[in-house]
Amino acid sequence: PAILYGKPTIRGTRIGVDLILEKLAAGQSIEKLLKAYPHLNEAQILACLAFAADKIKNEIVYERAAWRRWQVIFSLTPISWCTQTTRFPRFVRH
């Protein structure tokens, strides 16, 4: 937790994995990243992608029909549809 509040970082640096992923997602090439951060190497950037892939691989995916059944049973509606927009929708009962 001492470095970047415990966020995943590239070993030996204070560069967050999320920063590298955001730059790659925005279209920046690995070559440009290496020029912007000369103390990094290509293997470290590719390790950021591997880290992200590993995190996504272990996510639980719920079948849409099953979610709909729970939504009907408990009358759940995302708050963002009712009052506010949130990054992660919370649910309320009617």
CSV table of C-alpha atoms in Angstrom, one decimal:
chain,number,residue,atom,x,y,z
A,1,PRO,CA,0.0,0.0,0.0
A,2,ALA,CA,3.0,2.3,0.3
A,3,ILE,CA,3.2,2.8,-3.5
A,4,LEU,CA,0.2,4.3,-5.4
A,5,TYR,CA,-2.1,3.3,-2.5
A,6,GLY,CA,-1.6,-0.4,-3.3
A,7,LYS,CA,-2.5,-0.2,-7.0
A,8,PRO,CA,-0.6,-2.7,-9.2
A,9,THR,CA,2.6,-1.1,-10.5
A,10,ILE,CA,5.5,-2.1,-12.7
A,11,ARG,CA,8.1,-3.6,-10.5
A,12,GLY,CA,10.8,-1.1,-9.5
A,13,THR,CA,8.8,2.0,-10.6
A,14,ARG,CA,6.0,4.1,-9.5
A,15,ILE,CA,4.2,3.7,-12.8
A,16,GLY,CA,0.7,2.1,-12.4
A,17,VAL,CA,-0.3,-0.7,-14.7
A,18,ASP,CA,-3.6,1.2,-15.2
A,19,LEU,CA,-1.7,4.1,-16.7
A,20,ILE,CA,0.1,1.9,-19.3
A,21,LEU,CA,-3.2,0.2,-20.1
A,22,GLU,CA,-5.0,3.5,-20.6
A,23,LYS,CA,-2.3,4.8,-22.9
A,24,LEU,CA,-2.4,1.6,-25.0
A,25,ALA,CA,-6.2,1.7,-25.1
A,26,ALA,CA,-6.0,5.3,-26.3
A,27,GLY,CA,-3.9,4.2,-29.3
A,28,GLN,CA,-0.4,4.9,-28.1
A,29,SER,CA,2.1,2.4,-29.5
A,30,ILE,CA,4.5,0.4,-27.5
A,31,GLU,CA,7.3,2.3,-29.3
A,32,LYS,CA,5.9,5.7,-28.1
A,33,LEU,CA,5.6,4.4,-24.6
A,34,LEU,CA,9.2,3.2,-24.6
A,35,LYS,CA,10.3,6.7,-25.8
A,36,ALA,CA,8.1,8.4,-23.1
A,37,TYR,CA,9.4,6.1,-20.4
A,38,PRO,CA,13.0,5.2,-21.4
A,39,HIS,CA,13.5,3.2,-18.2
A,40,LEU,CA,10.8,0.7,-19.2
A,41,ASN,CA,11.3,-2.2,-21.6
A,42,GLU,CA,8.9,-4.0,-23.9
A,43,ALA,CA,8.6,-7.0,-21.6
A,44,GLN,CA,7.3,-4.7,-18.8
A,45,ILE,CA,4.6,-3.2,-21.1
A,46,LEU,CA,3.6,-6.7,-22.3
A,47,ALA,CA,3.4,-7.8,-18.7
A,48,CYS,CA,0.8,-5.1,-18.1
A,49,LEU,CA,-1.3,-6.6,-20.8
A,50,ALA,CA,-0.8,-10.1,-19.4
A,51,PHE,CA,-1.9,-8.8,-16.0
A,52,ALA,CA,-5.1,-7.3,-17.4
A,53,ALA,CA,-5.8,-10.5,-19.3
A,54,ASP,CA,-5.3,-12.6,-16.2
A,55,LYS,CA,-7.7,-10.4,-14.1
A,56,ILE,CA,-10.4,-10.5,-16.8
A,57,LYS,CA,-10.0,-14.3,-17.3
A,58,ASN,CA,-11.0,-14.9,-13.6
A,59,GLU,CA,-14.2,-12.8,-13.7
A,60,ILE,CA,-17.5,-14.4,-13.0
A,61,VAL,CA,-19.9,-13.9,-15.9
A,62,TYR,CA,-23.6,-14.3,-15.2
A,63,GLU,CA,-26.0,-15.5,-17.8
A,64,ARG,CA,-28.3,-12.6,-18.9
A,65,ALA,CA,-31.5,-14.7,-18.5
A,66,ALA,CA,-30.5,-15.7,-14.9
A,67,TRP,CA,-29.9,-12.0,-14.1
A,68,ARG,CA,-33.3,-11.1,-15.5
A,69,ARG,CA,-34.9,-13.7,-13.2
A,70,TRP,CA,-33.2,-12.2,-10.2
A,71,GLN,CA,-34.3,-8.7,-11.3
A,72,VAL,CA,-37.9,-9.8,-11.6
A,73,ILE,CA,-37.9,-11.8,-8.3
A,74,PHE,CA,-36.5,-8.9,-6.3
A,75,SER,CA,-37.8,-6.0,-8.4
A,76,LEU,CA,-34.4,-4.6,-8.8
A,77,THR,CA,-33.8,-1.5,-10.9
A,78,PRO,CA,-30.4,0.3,-11.3
A,79,ILE,CA,-30.4,3.6,-9.4
A,80,SER,CA,-28.7,5.2,-12.4
A,81,TRP,CA,-32.0,4.7,-14.3
A,82,CYS,CA,-33.9,6.4,-11.4
A,83,THR,CA,-31.9,9.3,-10.0
A,84,GLN,CA,-28.2,9.4,-10.8
A,85,THR,CA,-25.4,8.0,-12.9
A,86,THR,CA,-22.8,6.0,-11.2
A,87,ARG,CA,-19.8,4.1,-12.4
A,88,PHE,CA,-21.0,0.9,-10.9
A,89,PRO,CA,-24.8,0.7,-10.8
A,90,ARG,CA,-26.3,0.0,-7.5
A,91,PHE,CA,-29.8,-1.5,-7.2
A,92,VAL,CA,-32.9,-0.5,-5.3
A,93,ARG,CA,-36.1,-2.3,-4.5
A,94,HIS,CA,-39.4,-0.8,-5.6
